[in-house]
Coordinates of C-alpha atoms in Angstrom, one line a residue:
M1 CA 11.8 14.7 -35.3
T2 CA 14.9 12.6 -35.6
D3 CA 15.1 8.9 -34.8
G4 CA 17.5 9.8 -32.0
T5 CA 14.9 12.1 -30.4
T6 CA 12.2 9.4 -30.7
D7 CA 14.5 6.9 -29.1
L8 CA 15.3 9.4 -26.3
Q9 CA 11.6 9.9 -25.7
A10 CA 10.9 6.2 -25.4
L11 CA 13.8 5.9 -23.0
A12 CA 12.4 8.8 -20.9
A13 CA 9.0 7.0 -20.8
E14 CA 10.7 3.8 -19.6
A15 CA 12.6 5.8 -17.0
Y16 CA 9.3 7.3 -15.8
I17 CA 7.8 3.8 -15.2
Y18 CA 10.9 2.7 -13.5
G19 CA 11.4 5.7 -11.3
Y20 CA 7.9 6.8 -10.5
P21 CA 7.5 4.5 -7.5
M22 CA 10.5 5.9 -5.7
V23 CA 9.7 9.5 -6.6
R24 CA 6.1 9.1 -5.5
N25 CA 7.1 7.2 -2.4
L26 CA 9.7 9.7 -1.1
D27 CA 7.4 12.6 -1.9
E28 CA 4.9 11.0 0.4
V29 CA 7.5 10.3 3.0
D30 CA 8.3 14.0 3.0
H31 CA 4.6 15.0 3.1
V32 CA 3.6 12.6 5.9
S33 CA 6.6 13.6 8.1
R34 CA 5.6 17.3 7.7
K35 CA 1.8 17.2 7.3
G36 CA 0.7 13.9 8.7
M37 CA -1.9 11.4 7.4
G38 CA -5.5 11.4 8.5
S39 CA -5.5 11.0 12.3
V40 CA -1.7 10.3 12.2
A41 CA 0.0 13.5 13.1
P42 CA 3.3 14.7 11.5
A43 CA 6.5 13.4 13.3
P44 CA 10.2 13.7 12.8
F45 CA 12.2 10.9 11.2
N46 CA 12.8 7.9 13.4
E47 CA 9.8 8.5 15.6
F48 CA 6.4 6.8 15.6
S49 CA 3.2 8.8 15.1
H50 CA 0.1 7.0 16.1
G51 CA -3.4 7.4 14.8
S52 CA -6.2 7.8 17.3
K53 CA -9.1 6.2 15.5
P54 CA -10.1 4.1 12.5
A55 CA -10.7 5.8 9.2
S56 CA -14.0 7.7 8.7
P57 CA -15.5 9.8 6.0
D58 CA -13.7 12.8 7.6
G59 CA -10.5 12.2 5.8
P60 CA -8.0 9.8 4.2
A61 CA -6.1 7.2 6.2
A62 CA -3.4 6.2 3.8
P63 CA -1.7 7.7 0.7
T64 CA -3.7 6.8 -2.5
A65 CA -5.0 3.6 -1.0
D66 CA -8.6 3.2 0.2
A67 CA -9.2 4.3 3.8
N68 CA -9.3 1.3 6.1
N69 CA -11.9 1.3 8.8
D70 CA -10.7 -2.0 10.3
V71 CA -7.5 -0.7 11.8
I72 CA -5.8 2.2 13.5
Y73 CA -2.5 3.3 11.8
S74 CA 0.9 3.9 13.2
V75 CA 3.6 5.4 10.9
A76 CA 7.3 5.9 11.3
Q77 CA 9.6 7.4 8.6
L78 CA 13.1 5.9 9.0
D79 CA 16.4 7.6 8.2
L80 CA 19.1 5.1 9.0
S81 CA 22.0 7.3 7.7
G82 CA 22.8 8.0 11.4
G83 CA 23.0 4.3 12.4
A84 CA 20.8 1.4 13.5
L85 CA 17.5 1.8 15.4
L86 CA 16.1 -0.5 18.1
L87 CA 12.4 -1.4 17.8
T88 CA 10.5 -2.9 20.7
V89 CA 6.9 -4.2 20.4
P90 CA 4.6 -5.2 23.2
D91 CA 2.6 -8.4 23.9
T92 CA -0.7 -7.7 22.1
G93 CA -2.4 -10.6 23.8
G94 CA -3.4 -12.2 20.4
R95 CA -4.7 -9.0 18.8
Y96 CA -4.0 -8.8 15.1
Y97 CA -1.4 -6.2 14.2
V98 CA 1.3 -5.8 11.5
L99 CA 4.3 -3.5 11.2
Q100 CA 5.1 -3.4 7.5
F101 CA 8.6 -2.3 6.4
V102 CA 8.8 -0.5 3.0
D103 CA 12.1 0.6 1.4
A104 CA 12.7 3.7 -0.8
W105 CA 11.8 1.7 -3.9
T106 CA 8.5 0.5 -2.3
N107 CA 9.7 -3.1 -1.6
N108 CA 7.9 -4.7 1.3
F109 CA 11.0 -6.2 2.8
A110 CA 9.9 -7.2 6.3
Y111 CA 6.8 -7.8 8.5
V112 CA 6.5 -7.9 12.2
G113 CA 3.1 -8.9 13.7
R114 CA 0.7 -11.7 14.4
R115 CA 1.1 -13.6 11.2
A116 CA 4.8 -13.1 10.8
T117 CA 6.3 -13.1 14.3
G118 CA 3.4 -13.7 16.7
T119 CA 2.0 -11.4 19.3
G120 CA 4.5 -11.7 22.1
A121 CA 6.8 -8.8 23.2
A122 CA 10.0 -8.7 21.0
S123 CA 12.9 -6.5 20.0
Y124 CA 14.3 -5.8 16.5
L125 CA 17.5 -4.1 15.3
L126 CA 16.9 -2.1 12.1
T127 CA 20.2 -1.7 10.3
P128 CA 21.3 0.4 7.3
P129 CA 23.0 -1.1 4.2
G130 CA 26.6 -2.1 4.9
W131 CA 26.1 -2.4 8.7
D132 CA 28.4 -5.1 10.2
E133 CA 28.2 -4.7 14.0
E134 CA 27.0 -7.2 16.6
V135 CA 23.2 -7.6 17.1
P136 CA 22.4 -7.2 20.8
P137 CA 21.2 -10.3 22.7
G138 CA 17.5 -11.0 22.4
A139 CA 17.0 -8.8 19.3
T140 CA 16.4 -9.9 15.7
R141 CA 18.1 -8.0 13.0
I142 CA 16.1 -6.5 10.1
A143 CA 18.4 -5.2 7.4
A144 CA 16.9 -2.3 5.4
P145 CA 17.9 -2.3 1.7
T146 CA 18.0 1.5 1.6
E147 CA 18.9 4.1 4.2
M148 CA 15.3 5.5 4.1
A149 CA 12.3 3.3 4.8
T150 CA 8.8 3.5 6.2
I151 CA 7.1 1.5 8.9
V152 CA 3.3 1.3 8.3
G153 CA 1.6 -0.2 11.4
R154 CA -2.0 -1.4 11.4
W155 CA -3.7 -2.4 14.7
A156 CA -7.0 -4.2 14.6
C157 CA -9.7 -2.1 16.2
A158 CA -13.2 -3.3 16.7
G159 CA -14.7 0.2 16.9
P160 CA -14.5 3.4 19.0
D161 CA -14.8 1.5 22.3
D162 CA -11.7 -0.5 21.4
A163 CA -9.5 2.5 20.6
A164 CA -8.2 3.0 24.1
A165 CA -6.8 -0.6 24.2
V166 CA -5.1 0.0 20.8
R167 CA -3.7 3.3 22.1
A168 CA -2.1 1.5 25.1
L169 CA -0.3 -0.9 22.7
Q170 CA 0.8 1.9 20.5
E171 CA 2.4 3.7 23.5
D172 CA 4.3 0.6 24.3
T173 CA 5.8 0.4 20.8
H174 CA 9.2 2.1 20.8
L175 CA 11.8 3.2 18.3
E176 CA 15.2 4.5 19.5
P177 CA 18.7 4.9 18.3
Y178 CA 21.0 2.0 18.9
W179 CA 23.9 2.9 21.2
T180 CA 26.4 3.1 18.3
A181 CA 24.3 5.5 16.2
T182 CA 25.7 8.9 15.6
G183 CA 22.3 10.7 15.4
E184 CA 23.5 12.7 12.4
L185 CA 20.9 12.2 9.6
R186 CA 21.3 13.0 6.0
G187 CA 17.6 13.3 5.3
L188 CA 16.1 13.3 1.8
P189 CA 18.7 13.9 -0.9
T190 CA 18.7 17.5 -2.2
H191 CA 18.2 18.2 -5.8
T192 CA 18.9 21.1 -8.1
Y193 CA 16.2 23.8 -8.2
I194 CA 13.7 23.3 -11.0
P195 CA 10.9 25.9 -11.5
D196 CA 7.4 24.8 -10.4
E197 CA 6.1 25.2 -14.0
E198 CA 8.4 22.4 -15.1
P199 CA 7.0 19.3 -13.3
E200 CA 8.4 16.9 -16.0
T201 CA 12.0 18.1 -15.5
L202 CA 11.6 18.2 -11.7
F203 CA 10.5 14.5 -11.8
Y204 CA 13.7 13.4 -13.6
E205 CA 15.9 15.6 -11.4
K206 CA 14.4 14.0 -8.2
L207 CA 14.9 10.6 -9.8
R208 CA 18.5 11.4 -10.6
A209 CA 19.3 12.5 -7.0
R210 CA 17.4 9.7 -5.3
M211 CA 18.8 6.9 -7.5
A212 CA 22.3 8.0 -6.4
A213 CA 21.3 8.2 -2.8
F214 CA 19.4 4.9 -2.6
P215 CA 20.9 2.3 -5.0
P216 CA 18.6 -0.5 -5.9
A217 CA 19.3 -4.3 -6.0
P218 CA 22.3 -5.2 -8.2
A219 CA 20.0 -6.5 -11.0
D220 CA 18.3 -3.2 -11.2
G221 CA 21.5 -1.3 -10.8
T222 CA 22.7 -2.9 -14.1
Y223 CA 19.4 -2.0 -15.7
Q224 CA 19.7 1.6 -14.6
K225 CA 22.7 2.1 -16.8
R226 CA 20.5 2.3 -19.8
F227 CA 19.3 5.7 -18.7
A228 CA 22.7 7.3 -19.0
P229 CA 21.7 9.2 -22.2
L230 CA 19.0 11.0 -20.2
G231 CA 21.5 12.3 -17.7
L232 CA 20.1 10.2 -14.8
L233 CA 23.5 8.9 -13.9
D234 CA 25.2 12.3 -14.0
A235 CA 26.8 13.5 -10.7
E236 CA 25.8 17.1 -11.6
S237 CA 22.3 17.9 -12.8
P238 CA 21.8 18.4 -16.5
Y239 CA 18.2 19.5 -16.0
A240 CA 18.6 23.1 -14.8
R241 CA 19.2 24.2 -18.4
P242 CA 18.7 21.0 -20.5
E243 CA 19.5 20.9 -24.2
P244 CA 16.4 21.4 -26.3
E245 CA 16.4 17.8 -27.6
L246 CA 16.7 16.5 -24.0
A247 CA 14.0 18.8 -22.7
E248 CA 11.6 17.8 -25.5
A249 CA 12.3 14.1 -24.8
L250 CA 11.7 14.5 -21.1
R251 CA 8.4 16.2 -21.6
A252 CA 7.2 13.7 -24.1
G253 CA 8.5 10.7 -22.2
F254 CA 7.0 11.9 -18.9
A255 CA 3.5 12.2 -20.6
A256 CA 3.8 8.8 -22.3
G257 CA 5.1 7.0 -19.2
K258 CA 2.4 8.5 -17.0
E259 CA -0.3 7.5 -19.5
Q260 CA 1.0 3.9 -19.6
V261 CA 0.9 3.6 -15.8
E262 CA -2.6 5.1 -15.6
Q263 CA -3.9 2.8 -18.3
E264 CA -2.4 -0.3 -16.8
A265 CA -3.7 0.7 -13.3
T266 CA -7.3 1.0 -14.6
R267 CA -7.2 -2.0 -17.0
G268 CA -6.2 -4.5 -14.4
D269 CA -5.7 -8.2 -15.0
G270 CA -8.7 -10.1 -16.4
A271 CA -7.3 -13.4 -15.2
Q272 CA -7.8 -12.1 -11.6
R273 CA -11.5 -11.5 -12.0
Q274 CA -14.0 -13.8 -10.3
N275 CA -17.8 -13.3 -10.1
G276 CA -17.5 -9.5 -10.6
W277 CA -14.6 -9.1 -8.1
Q278 CA -11.1 -7.9 -9.1
R279 CA -8.7 -9.8 -7.0
T280 CA -5.5 -7.8 -6.2
Y281 CA -3.8 -10.6 -4.3
H282 CA -0.5 -10.3 -6.2
A283 CA -0.2 -6.5 -6.7
F284 CA 2.9 -6.3 -4.5
D285 CA 4.9 -9.3 -5.8
Y286 CA 7.5 -7.1 -7.5
N287 CA 10.0 -7.4 -4.7
A288 CA 12.4 -10.2 -6.0
D289 CA 15.5 -9.3 -4.0
H290 CA 15.0 -8.4 -0.3
F291 CA 13.5 -10.9 2.1
E292 CA 13.8 -10.1 5.8
V293 CA 11.7 -11.1 8.8
G294 CA 8.2 -12.1 8.0
T295 CA 8.4 -12.1 4.2
L296 CA 7.8 -15.3 2.1
K297 CA 10.6 -16.1 -0.3
D298 CA 8.3 -18.3 -2.4
P299 CA 7.9 -18.3 -6.2
Q300 CA 4.2 -17.9 -5.7
W301 CA 4.9 -14.4 -4.3
I302 CA 7.7 -13.3 -6.5
C303 CA 7.2 -11.8 -10.0
A304 CA 10.2 -13.4 -11.9
D305 CA 9.7 -11.2 -15.0
R306 CA 11.5 -8.0 -14.0
E307 CA 10.0 -5.9 -16.8
L308 CA 6.5 -6.9 -15.7
G309 CA 7.5 -6.4 -12.1
R310 CA 8.6 -2.8 -12.9
M311 CA 5.1 -2.0 -14.3
L312 CA 3.5 -3.8 -11.4
R313 CA 5.5 -1.7 -9.0
A314 CA 4.5 1.5 -10.8
T315 CA 0.8 0.7 -10.9
S316 CA 0.8 -0.3 -7.2
A317 CA 2.5 2.9 -6.2
H318 CA -0.1 4.8 -8.2
T319 CA -3.2 3.1 -6.8
A320 CA -2.2 1.7 -3.4
L321 CA 1.1 3.0 -2.1
W322 CA 2.3 1.1 1.1
G323 CA -0.1 -1.8 0.4
R324 CA 0.8 -5.3 1.7
H325 CA 1.5 -8.6 0.2
G326 CA -1.6 -10.7 -0.4
Y327 CA -0.4 -13.3 2.2
E328 CA -0.7 -10.6 4.9
A329 CA -4.0 -9.3 3.7
A330 CA -5.8 -10.3 0.5
H331 CA -8.0 -7.6 -1.2
A332 CA -10.7 -7.9 -3.8
M333 CA -13.0 -5.1 -5.1
A334 CA -16.1 -5.0 -7.2
W335 CA -17.5 -2.3 -9.6
D336 CA -20.3 -4.5 -11.1
D337 CA -23.0 -6.9 -10.0
A338 CA -23.3 -10.6 -11.0
D339 CA -24.7 -9.6 -14.4
G340 CA -22.0 -7.1 -15.2
R341 CA -24.1 -4.0 -14.4
P342 CA -22.5 -1.1 -12.5
L343 CA -23.2 -1.1 -8.8
E344 CA -25.5 1.9 -8.1
G345 CA -27.2 3.1 -4.9
E346 CA -30.7 3.3 -6.5
H347 CA -30.8 -0.5 -6.4
S348 CA -30.6 -3.0 -3.5
Y349 CA -28.1 -5.9 -3.5
T350 CA -27.3 -9.1 -1.6
L351 CA -23.9 -10.6 -1.0
R352 CA -24.4 -14.2 0.3
F353 CA -21.4 -16.0 1.8
E354 CA -22.3 -19.7 1.9
K355 CA -19.0 -20.1 3.8
P356 CA -17.1 -17.2 5.4
P357 CA -13.8 -16.3 3.8
P358 CA -11.1 -18.6 5.1
V359 CA -8.8 -16.5 7.3
D360 CA -6.7 -16.9 10.4
A361 CA -7.4 -13.3 11.6
F362 CA -10.6 -11.7 10.4
W363 CA -12.4 -10.4 7.3
S364 CA -14.5 -7.4 6.3
V365 CA -16.4 -5.7 3.5
T366 CA -15.9 -1.9 3.3
M367 CA -18.1 0.5 1.3
Y368 CA -16.6 3.2 -0.9
G369 CA -18.4 5.9 -3.0
L370 CA -17.2 6.6 -6.5
P371 CA -15.4 8.3 -8.1
E372 CA -13.7 9.7 -5.0
R373 CA -13.3 6.3 -3.3
N374 CA -14.3 7.8 0.1
L375 CA -16.0 6.0 2.9
V376 CA -19.7 6.4 2.8
D377 CA -21.3 8.7 5.4
N378 CA -24.5 7.1 6.9
P379 CA -26.8 7.5 9.9
V380 CA -25.6 4.4 11.6
D381 CA -21.8 5.1 11.3
R382 CA -21.2 1.7 9.7
Y383 CA -18.5 1.9 7.1
S384 CA -17.6 -1.8 7.0
I385 CA -19.1 -5.1 8.0
G386 CA -17.5 -8.5 8.7
D387 CA -17.0 -11.3 11.1
R388 CA -16.3 -8.9 14.0
T389 CA -19.5 -6.9 13.5
P390 CA -21.8 -7.4 16.6
G391 CA -25.3 -8.8 16.1
L392 CA -24.9 -10.4 12.6
S393 CA -27.8 -12.6 11.6
Y394 CA -26.8 -15.9 10.1
D395 CA -29.1 -18.2 8.1
D396 CA -30.1 -21.6 9.4
D397 CA -27.6 -23.3 7.1
G398 CA -24.8 -21.2 8.5
S399 CA -24.5 -18.9 5.6
L400 CA -24.4 -15.1 5.9
T401 CA -26.3 -12.7 3.6
L402 CA -25.3 -9.1 3.6
R403 CA -27.6 -6.4 2.4
L404 CA -26.0 -3.5 0.3
Q405 CA -28.4 -0.6 -0.2
A406 CA -28.8 3.1 0.5
Q407 CA -31.9 2.9 2.7
R408 CA -32.2 1.0 6.0
P409 CA -34.0 -2.3 5.6
A410 CA -37.4 -2.4 7.1
D411 CA -37.0 -5.5 9.3
D412 CA -34.4 -5.7 12.1
K413 CA -32.9 -9.1 11.0
T414 CA -32.0 -7.7 7.6
A415 CA -30.8 -4.4 9.1
A416 CA -28.4 -6.3 11.3
N417 CA -26.6 -7.3 8.1
W418 CA -26.9 -4.0 6.3
L419 CA -23.9 -2.2 4.8
P420 CA -25.1 1.3 3.7
T421 CA -24.3 2.4 0.2
P422 CA -24.3 5.9 -1.3
E423 CA -27.1 7.1 -3.6
G424 CA -24.8 6.9 -6.6
R425 CA -22.1 4.6 -7.9
F426 CA -20.1 2.6 -5.3
R427 CA -17.4 0.0 -4.9
P428 CA -17.1 -2.5 -2.0
V429 CA -13.7 -3.9 -1.0
L430 CA -13.3 -7.3 0.6
R431 CA -10.3 -7.6 2.9
M432 CA -9.1 -11.0 4.3
Y433 CA -6.5 -10.7 7.0
T434 CA -4.0 -13.6 7.2
P435 CA -5.8 -15.5 4.4
R436 CA -5.5 -19.3 4.2
A437 CA -4.3 -21.2 1.1
A438 CA -7.9 -21.7 -0.1
V439 CA -8.1 -18.0 -1.0
F440 CA -5.3 -18.4 -3.5
D441 CA -5.5 -21.9 -4.9
G442 CA -9.1 -21.5 -6.2
T443 CA -10.7 -23.7 -3.5
Y444 CA -12.6 -20.7 -2.1
E445 CA -14.7 -18.7 -4.6
L446 CA -15.8 -15.2 -3.9
P447 CA -19.6 -14.9 -4.0
P448 CA -21.2 -12.6 -6.6
I449 CA -23.2 -9.4 -5.7
Q450 CA -26.8 -10.0 -6.8
R451 CA -29.2 -7.2 -7.6
S452 CA -32.4 -7.8 -5.6

């Protein structure tokens, strides 16, 4: 193997890490628009599709991320190539909700909802790159960095009896073409046909076509030029019949890049561990360029190291595509108990909150079985527990002790605080919606999970 081939393989691995988030994201955009997602039915571009119920063990609720039993989803895939869209949202009467805007490169570039914009009725004009027309009176502009984007809506739902109220709010959430829009949509960029048995080559071909259609921020546009030797900047595809040296480099680089992303995703950041919990508060800080309505342009929430940010973007796309910034909802997960032993359903555990998580919305702990990371089926249909759970039993000092175990506790007081586990390995996830500063500055410490 020549040094030139080795260099080309290393470049292909680097290109995989860089391009994986957009390729993965737009593949999911295509899939959800055609096949749907959990209770969210398929829908054409520029139309909302609304889920009908919180997630359950019946199926997934979001791509690659853990199913969320706290909310009901709404999803809209945006194609702004035909012009601007007008979004109107209803008054939710204080109910927590968030509409999260994700561009083609997986940047969370805007938020509309209780934390970001309040819960009153409002209108927003969603505009494509280069748009320079007047914004209608009463509307707030949200400029999308790329012509394609995704709105991921999450509506707080307290259970099946609350679903009808959420549905009414969903039906009052509208997306329509602005009057100057042409309605002619380009859709996902087409790419040269690559046989199914060549997934490595197909990946780079998709990346080539999509990089051209959806340019990144200028800083990354400069960085992209280093991939010219791979053919990723070519106007015509070099991948239908690649030269042997290039084909070998793409195969090896694809495998190496994929391995790096998977290793990084499972290794995690030890500095973010606390009492057995892995805190993922900063998993989406890779957006350093696009700050529209509801985002925080604050160094605390921006990864200044672009090389690190590219890997962070890739691992987040791999494990939690369409996840939110920590300031919207902070997540922590645990695989082990306080003594470092794996969490297993043959044992009973307690999780004692001396003080509840400091939030402005609400918090919950959701149970997932391993290795599939599915919600845990149980006879009481309880998949999460938190401050909205009816009938919780607090201790005399105001603390709250949750019981994590497979079998129902014998006494009613303990059973009121029971979060059922599977018989085998499991992993709980703590979600804190609109967390306060104490969650991030170390003032608030997550409690350990103790084996009984």
